[in-house]
PDB file of C-alpha atoms in Angstrom:
ATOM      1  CA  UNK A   1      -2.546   3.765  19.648  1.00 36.00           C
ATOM      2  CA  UNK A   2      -2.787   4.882  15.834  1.00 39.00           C
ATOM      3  CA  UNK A   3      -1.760   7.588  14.552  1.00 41.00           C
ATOM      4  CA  UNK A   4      -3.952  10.815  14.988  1.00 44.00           C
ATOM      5  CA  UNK A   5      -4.477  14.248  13.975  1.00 46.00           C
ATOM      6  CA  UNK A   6      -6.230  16.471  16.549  1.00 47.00           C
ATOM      7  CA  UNK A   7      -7.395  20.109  15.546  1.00 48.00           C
ATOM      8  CA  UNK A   8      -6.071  22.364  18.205  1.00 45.00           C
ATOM      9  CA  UNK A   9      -8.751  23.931  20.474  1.00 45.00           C
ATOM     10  CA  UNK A  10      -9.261  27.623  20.339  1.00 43.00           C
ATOM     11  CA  UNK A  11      -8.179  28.967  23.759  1.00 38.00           C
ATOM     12  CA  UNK A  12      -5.515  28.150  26.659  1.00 35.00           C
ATOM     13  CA  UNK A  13      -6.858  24.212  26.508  1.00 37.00           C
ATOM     14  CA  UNK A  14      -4.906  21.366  26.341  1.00 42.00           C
ATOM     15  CA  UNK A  15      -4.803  19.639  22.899  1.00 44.00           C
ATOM     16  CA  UNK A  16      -6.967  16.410  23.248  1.00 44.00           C
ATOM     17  CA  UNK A  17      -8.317  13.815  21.483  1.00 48.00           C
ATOM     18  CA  UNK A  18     -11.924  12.910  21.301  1.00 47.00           C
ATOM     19  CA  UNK A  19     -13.681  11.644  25.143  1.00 46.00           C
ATOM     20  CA  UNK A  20      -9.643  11.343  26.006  1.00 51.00           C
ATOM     21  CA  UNK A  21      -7.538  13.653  28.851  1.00 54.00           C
ATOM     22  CA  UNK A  22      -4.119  15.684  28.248  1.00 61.00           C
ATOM     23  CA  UNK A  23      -1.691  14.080  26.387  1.00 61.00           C
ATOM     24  CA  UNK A  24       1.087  12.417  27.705  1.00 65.00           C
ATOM     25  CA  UNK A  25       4.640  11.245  27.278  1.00 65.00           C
ATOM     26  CA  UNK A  26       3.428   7.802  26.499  1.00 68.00           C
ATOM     27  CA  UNK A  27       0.830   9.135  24.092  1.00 69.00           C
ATOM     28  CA  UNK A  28       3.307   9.299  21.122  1.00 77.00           C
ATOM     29  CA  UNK A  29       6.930   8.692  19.903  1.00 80.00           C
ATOM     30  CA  UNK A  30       6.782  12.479  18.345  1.00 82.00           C
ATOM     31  CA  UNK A  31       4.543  14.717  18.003  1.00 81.00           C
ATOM     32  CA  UNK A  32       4.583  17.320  15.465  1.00 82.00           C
ATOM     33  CA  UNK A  33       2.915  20.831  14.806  1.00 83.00           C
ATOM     34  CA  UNK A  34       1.023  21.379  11.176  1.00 80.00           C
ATOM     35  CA  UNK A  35      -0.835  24.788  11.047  1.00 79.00           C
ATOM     36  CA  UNK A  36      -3.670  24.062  12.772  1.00 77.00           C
ATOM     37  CA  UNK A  37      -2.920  20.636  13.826  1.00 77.00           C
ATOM     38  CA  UNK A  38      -1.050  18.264  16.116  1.00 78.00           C
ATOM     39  CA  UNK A  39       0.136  14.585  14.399  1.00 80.00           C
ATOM     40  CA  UNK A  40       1.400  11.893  16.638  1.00 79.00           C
ATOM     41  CA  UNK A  41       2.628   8.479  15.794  1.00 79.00           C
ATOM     42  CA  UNK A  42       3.764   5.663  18.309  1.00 76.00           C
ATOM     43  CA  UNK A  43       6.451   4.181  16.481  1.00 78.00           C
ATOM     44  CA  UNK A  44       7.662   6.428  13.812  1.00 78.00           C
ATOM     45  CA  UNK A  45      10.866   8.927  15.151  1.00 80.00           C
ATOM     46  CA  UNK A  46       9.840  11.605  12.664  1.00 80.00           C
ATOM     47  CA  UNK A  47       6.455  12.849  10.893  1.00 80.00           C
ATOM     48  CA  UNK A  48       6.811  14.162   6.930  1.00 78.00           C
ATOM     49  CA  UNK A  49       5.111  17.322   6.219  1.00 75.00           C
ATOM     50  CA  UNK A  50       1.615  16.301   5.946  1.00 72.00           C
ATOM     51  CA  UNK A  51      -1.038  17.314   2.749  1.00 66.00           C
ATOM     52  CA  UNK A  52      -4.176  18.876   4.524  1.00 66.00           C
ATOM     53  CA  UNK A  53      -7.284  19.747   2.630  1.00 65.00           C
ATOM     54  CA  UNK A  54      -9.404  22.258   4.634  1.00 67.00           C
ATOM     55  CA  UNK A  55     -13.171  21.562   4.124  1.00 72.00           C
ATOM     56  CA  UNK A  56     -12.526  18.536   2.289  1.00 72.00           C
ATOM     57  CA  UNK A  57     -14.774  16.001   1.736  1.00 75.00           C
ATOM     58  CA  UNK A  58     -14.239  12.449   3.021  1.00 76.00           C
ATOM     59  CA  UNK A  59     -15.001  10.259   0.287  1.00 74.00           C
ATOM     60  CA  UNK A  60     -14.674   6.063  -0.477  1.00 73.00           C
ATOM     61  CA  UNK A  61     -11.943   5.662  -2.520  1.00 68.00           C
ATOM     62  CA  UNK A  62     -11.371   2.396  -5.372  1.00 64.00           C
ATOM     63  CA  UNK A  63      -9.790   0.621  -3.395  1.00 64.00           C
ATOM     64  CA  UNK A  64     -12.434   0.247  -0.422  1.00 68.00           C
ATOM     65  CA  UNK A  65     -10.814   2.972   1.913  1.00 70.00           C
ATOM     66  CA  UNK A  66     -12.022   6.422   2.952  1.00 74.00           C
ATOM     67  CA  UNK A  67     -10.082   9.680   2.608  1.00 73.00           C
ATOM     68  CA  UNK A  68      -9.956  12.866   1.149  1.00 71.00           C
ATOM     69  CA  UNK A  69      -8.043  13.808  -1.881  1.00 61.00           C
ATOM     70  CA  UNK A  70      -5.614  10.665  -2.523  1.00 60.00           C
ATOM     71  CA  UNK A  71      -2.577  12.948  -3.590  1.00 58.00           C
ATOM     72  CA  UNK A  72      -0.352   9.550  -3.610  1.00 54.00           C
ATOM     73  CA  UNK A  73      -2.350   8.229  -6.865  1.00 60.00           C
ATOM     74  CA  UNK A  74      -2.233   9.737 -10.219  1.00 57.00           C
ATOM     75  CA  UNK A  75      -0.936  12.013 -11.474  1.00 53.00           C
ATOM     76  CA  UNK A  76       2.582  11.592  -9.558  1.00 54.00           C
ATOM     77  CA  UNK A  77       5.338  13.784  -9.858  1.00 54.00           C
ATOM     78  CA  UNK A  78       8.565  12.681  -7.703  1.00 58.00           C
ATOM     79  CA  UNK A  79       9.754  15.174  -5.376  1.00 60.00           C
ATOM     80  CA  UNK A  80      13.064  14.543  -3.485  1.00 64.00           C
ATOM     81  CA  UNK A  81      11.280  15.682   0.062  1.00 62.00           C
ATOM     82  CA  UNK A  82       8.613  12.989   0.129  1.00 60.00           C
ATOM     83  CA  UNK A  83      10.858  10.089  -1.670  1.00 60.00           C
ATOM     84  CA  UNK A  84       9.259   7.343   0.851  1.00 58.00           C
ATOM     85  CA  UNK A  85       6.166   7.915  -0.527  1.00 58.00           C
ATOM     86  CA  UNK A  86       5.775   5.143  -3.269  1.00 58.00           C
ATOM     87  CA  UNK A  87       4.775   5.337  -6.938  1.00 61.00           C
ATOM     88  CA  UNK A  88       1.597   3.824  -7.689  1.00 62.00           C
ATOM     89  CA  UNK A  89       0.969   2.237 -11.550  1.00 66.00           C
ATOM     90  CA  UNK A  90      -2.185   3.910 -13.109  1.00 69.00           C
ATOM     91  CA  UNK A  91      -4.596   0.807 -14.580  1.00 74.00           C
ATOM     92  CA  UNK A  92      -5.268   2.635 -17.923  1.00 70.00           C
ATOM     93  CA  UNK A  93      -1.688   2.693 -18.424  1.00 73.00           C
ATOM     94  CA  UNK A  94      -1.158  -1.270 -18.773  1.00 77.00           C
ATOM     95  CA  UNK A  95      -4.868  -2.349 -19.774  1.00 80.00           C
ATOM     96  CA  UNK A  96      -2.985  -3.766 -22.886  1.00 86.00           C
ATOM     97  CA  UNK A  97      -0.332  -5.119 -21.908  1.00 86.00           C
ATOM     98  CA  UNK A  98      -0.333  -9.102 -21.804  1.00 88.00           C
ATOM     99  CA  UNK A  99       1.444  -9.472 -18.373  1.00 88.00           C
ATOM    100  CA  UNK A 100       0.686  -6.130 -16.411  1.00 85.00           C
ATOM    101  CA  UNK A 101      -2.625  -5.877 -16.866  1.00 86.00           C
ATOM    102  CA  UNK A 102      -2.908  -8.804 -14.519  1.00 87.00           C
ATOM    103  CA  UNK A 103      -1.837  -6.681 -11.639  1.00 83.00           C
ATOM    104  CA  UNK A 104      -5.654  -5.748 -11.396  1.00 81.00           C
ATOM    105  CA  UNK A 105      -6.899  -8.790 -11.038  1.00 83.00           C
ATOM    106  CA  UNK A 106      -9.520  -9.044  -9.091  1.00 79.00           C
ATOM    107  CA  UNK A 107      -9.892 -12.605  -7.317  1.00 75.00           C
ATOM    108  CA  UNK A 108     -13.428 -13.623  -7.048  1.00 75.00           C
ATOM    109  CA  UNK A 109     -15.442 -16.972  -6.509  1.00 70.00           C
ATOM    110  CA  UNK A 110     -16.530 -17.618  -9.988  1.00 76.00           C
ATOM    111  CA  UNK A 111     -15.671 -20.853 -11.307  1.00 75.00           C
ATOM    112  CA  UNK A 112     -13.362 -19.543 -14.003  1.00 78.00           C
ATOM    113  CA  UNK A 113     -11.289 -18.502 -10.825  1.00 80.00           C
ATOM    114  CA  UNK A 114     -11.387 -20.912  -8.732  1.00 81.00           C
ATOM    115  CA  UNK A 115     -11.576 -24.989  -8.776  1.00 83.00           C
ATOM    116  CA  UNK A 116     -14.044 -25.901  -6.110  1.00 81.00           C
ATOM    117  CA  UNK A 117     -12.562 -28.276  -3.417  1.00 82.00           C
ATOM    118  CA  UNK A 118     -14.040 -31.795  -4.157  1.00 83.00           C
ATOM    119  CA  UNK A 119     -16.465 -32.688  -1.176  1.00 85.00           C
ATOM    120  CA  UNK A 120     -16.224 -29.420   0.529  1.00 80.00           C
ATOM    121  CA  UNK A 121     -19.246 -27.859   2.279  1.00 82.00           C
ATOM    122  CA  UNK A 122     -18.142 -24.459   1.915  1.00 79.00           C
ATOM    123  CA  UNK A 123     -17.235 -22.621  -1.359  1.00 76.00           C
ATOM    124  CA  UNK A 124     -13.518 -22.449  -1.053  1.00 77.00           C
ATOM    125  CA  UNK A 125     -11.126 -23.573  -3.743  1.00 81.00           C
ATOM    126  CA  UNK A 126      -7.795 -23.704  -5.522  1.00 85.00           C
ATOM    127  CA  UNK A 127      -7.253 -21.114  -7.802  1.00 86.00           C
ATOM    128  CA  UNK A 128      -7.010 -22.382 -11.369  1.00 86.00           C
ATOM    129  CA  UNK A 129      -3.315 -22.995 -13.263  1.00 88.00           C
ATOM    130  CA  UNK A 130      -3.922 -20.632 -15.670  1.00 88.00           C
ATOM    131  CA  UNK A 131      -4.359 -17.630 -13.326  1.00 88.00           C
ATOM    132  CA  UNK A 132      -1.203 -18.667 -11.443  1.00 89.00           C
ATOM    133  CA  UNK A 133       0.692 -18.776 -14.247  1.00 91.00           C
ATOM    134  CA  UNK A 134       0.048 -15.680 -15.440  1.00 90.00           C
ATOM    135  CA  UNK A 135       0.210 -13.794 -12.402  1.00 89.00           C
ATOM    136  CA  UNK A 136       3.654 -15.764 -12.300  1.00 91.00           C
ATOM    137  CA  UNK A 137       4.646 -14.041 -15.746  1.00 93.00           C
ATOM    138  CA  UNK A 138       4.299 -10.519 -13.907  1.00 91.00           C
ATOM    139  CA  UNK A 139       6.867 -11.750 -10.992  1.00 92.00           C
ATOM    140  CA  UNK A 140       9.385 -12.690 -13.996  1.00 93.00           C
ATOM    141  CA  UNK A 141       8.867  -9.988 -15.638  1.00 93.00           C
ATOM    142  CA  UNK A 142       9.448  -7.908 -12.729  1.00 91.00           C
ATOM    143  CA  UNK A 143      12.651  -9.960 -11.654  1.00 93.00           C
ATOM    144  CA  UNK A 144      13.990  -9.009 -15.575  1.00 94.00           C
ATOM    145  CA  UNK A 145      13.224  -6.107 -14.978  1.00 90.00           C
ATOM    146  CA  UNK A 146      14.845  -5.483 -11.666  1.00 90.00           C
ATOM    147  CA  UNK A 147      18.355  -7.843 -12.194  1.00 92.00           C
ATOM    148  CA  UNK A 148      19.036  -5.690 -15.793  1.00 92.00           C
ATOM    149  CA  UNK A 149      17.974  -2.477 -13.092  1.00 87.00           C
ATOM    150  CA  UNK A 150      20.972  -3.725 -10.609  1.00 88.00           C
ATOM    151  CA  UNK A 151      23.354  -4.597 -13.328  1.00 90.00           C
ATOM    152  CA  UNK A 152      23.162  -0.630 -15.067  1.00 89.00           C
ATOM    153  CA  UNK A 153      23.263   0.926 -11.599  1.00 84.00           C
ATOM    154  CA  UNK A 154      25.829  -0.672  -9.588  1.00 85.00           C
ATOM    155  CA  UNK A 155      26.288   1.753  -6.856  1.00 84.00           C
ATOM    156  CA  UNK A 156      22.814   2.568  -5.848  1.00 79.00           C
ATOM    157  CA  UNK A 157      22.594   3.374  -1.822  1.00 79.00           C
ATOM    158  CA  UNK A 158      19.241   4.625  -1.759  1.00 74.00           C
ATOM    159  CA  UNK A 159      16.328   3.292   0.842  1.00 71.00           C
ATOM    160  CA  UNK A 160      15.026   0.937  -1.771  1.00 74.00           C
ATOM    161  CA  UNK A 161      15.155  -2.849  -0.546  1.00 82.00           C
ATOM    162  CA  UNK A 162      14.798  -4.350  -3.872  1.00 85.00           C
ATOM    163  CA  UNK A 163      16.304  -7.727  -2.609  1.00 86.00           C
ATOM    164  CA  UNK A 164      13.683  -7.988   0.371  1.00 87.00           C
ATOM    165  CA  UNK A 165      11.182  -6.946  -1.644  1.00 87.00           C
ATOM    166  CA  UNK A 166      11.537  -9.416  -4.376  1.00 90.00           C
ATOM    167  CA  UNK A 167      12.121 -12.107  -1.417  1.00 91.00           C
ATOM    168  CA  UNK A 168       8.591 -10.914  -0.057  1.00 90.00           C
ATOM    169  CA  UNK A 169       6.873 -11.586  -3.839  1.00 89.00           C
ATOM    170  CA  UNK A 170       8.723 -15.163  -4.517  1.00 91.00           C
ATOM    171  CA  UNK A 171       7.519 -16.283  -1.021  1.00 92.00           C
ATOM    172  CA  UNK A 172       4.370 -15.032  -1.913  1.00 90.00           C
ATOM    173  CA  UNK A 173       4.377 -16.854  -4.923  1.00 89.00           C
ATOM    174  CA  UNK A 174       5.440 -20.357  -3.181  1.00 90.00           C
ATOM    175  CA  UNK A 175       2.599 -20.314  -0.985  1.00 89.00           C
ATOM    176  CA  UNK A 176       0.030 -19.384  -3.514  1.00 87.00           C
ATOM    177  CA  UNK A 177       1.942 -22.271  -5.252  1.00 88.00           C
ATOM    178  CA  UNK A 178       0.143 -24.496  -2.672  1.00 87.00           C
ATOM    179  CA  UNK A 179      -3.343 -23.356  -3.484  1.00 83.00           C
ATOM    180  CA  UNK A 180      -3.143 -24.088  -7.350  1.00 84.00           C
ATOM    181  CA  UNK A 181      -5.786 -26.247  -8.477  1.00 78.00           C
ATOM    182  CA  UNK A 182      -3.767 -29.255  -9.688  1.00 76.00           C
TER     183      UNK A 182
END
């Protein structure tokens, strides 16, 4: 089960979700009250106050999704309630800059991308040496960035897994590693 959001019903009636019956305790690992609203989640043990636009339009957003208002993108101010939700780099902001601007890359199956597989009936391929590398540069970059981070602030706690996260992007980088055109 996802997680929902059901508008309460007007009247003694059970909350329910759409063609469903009452809830029940198997329904949700917590359930919260919001105004108007009841948010469940199945494997989360607590729900963050939630941003809900009456009347808002639902709308496709850049990066394929639907939504409403996408108060998680720009412009981001950090507020010590909703640290776990993530800063997101604006585009514009690193158009000209020779590494990060190759965070918005966007793969696609033109031959300056790709290196056709020799013999292959379908159009699948290795991506080319020069892409790697640069999208390599950005993982250096980063892991600069992130070891002189760690060396000024020794004593950080916080719920940041830098370690596992940089783990995650070098493993990432291995197997993409495999699909280089040679």
């Amino acid at each position: 089960m996802s997680s929902i959001i059901v508008e309460l019903q007007s009247g003694p009636r059970y909350f329910t979700r759409v063609a469903d019956d009452k809830f029940s305790p198997f329904d949700a690992r917590v359930l919260a009250t919001y105004r108007d609203y009841i948010i469940t989640s199945p494997n989360a043990d607590f729900i963050p106050e939630p941003f809900v636009f009456d009347e808002a339009l639902i709308r496709p957003h850049r990066d394929g999704r639907l939504g409403v208002y996408d108060c998680f993108q720009w412009p981001q101010l950090h507020c010590d309630i909703y640290m776990w939700a993530g800063c997101i780099p604006r585009e514009d902001t690193y158009r000209d800059n020779v590494i990060w601007k190759w965070c918005w890359w966007n793969v696609t199956q033109k031959p300056e991308d790709f290196t056709q597989e020799v013999g292959s009936t379908f159009e699948v391929g290795r991506v080319h040496r020069e892409k790697y590398q640069r999208l390599n540069s950005v993982y250096v970059d980063l892991q600069e960035r992130v070891q002189s981070w760690k060396k000024r602030d020794t004593r950080y706690t916080g719920p940041l897994k830098v370690d596992a996260w940089m783990g995650a992007v070098a493993r990432t980088f291995e197997r993409l590693k495999r699909f280089m055109a040679r």
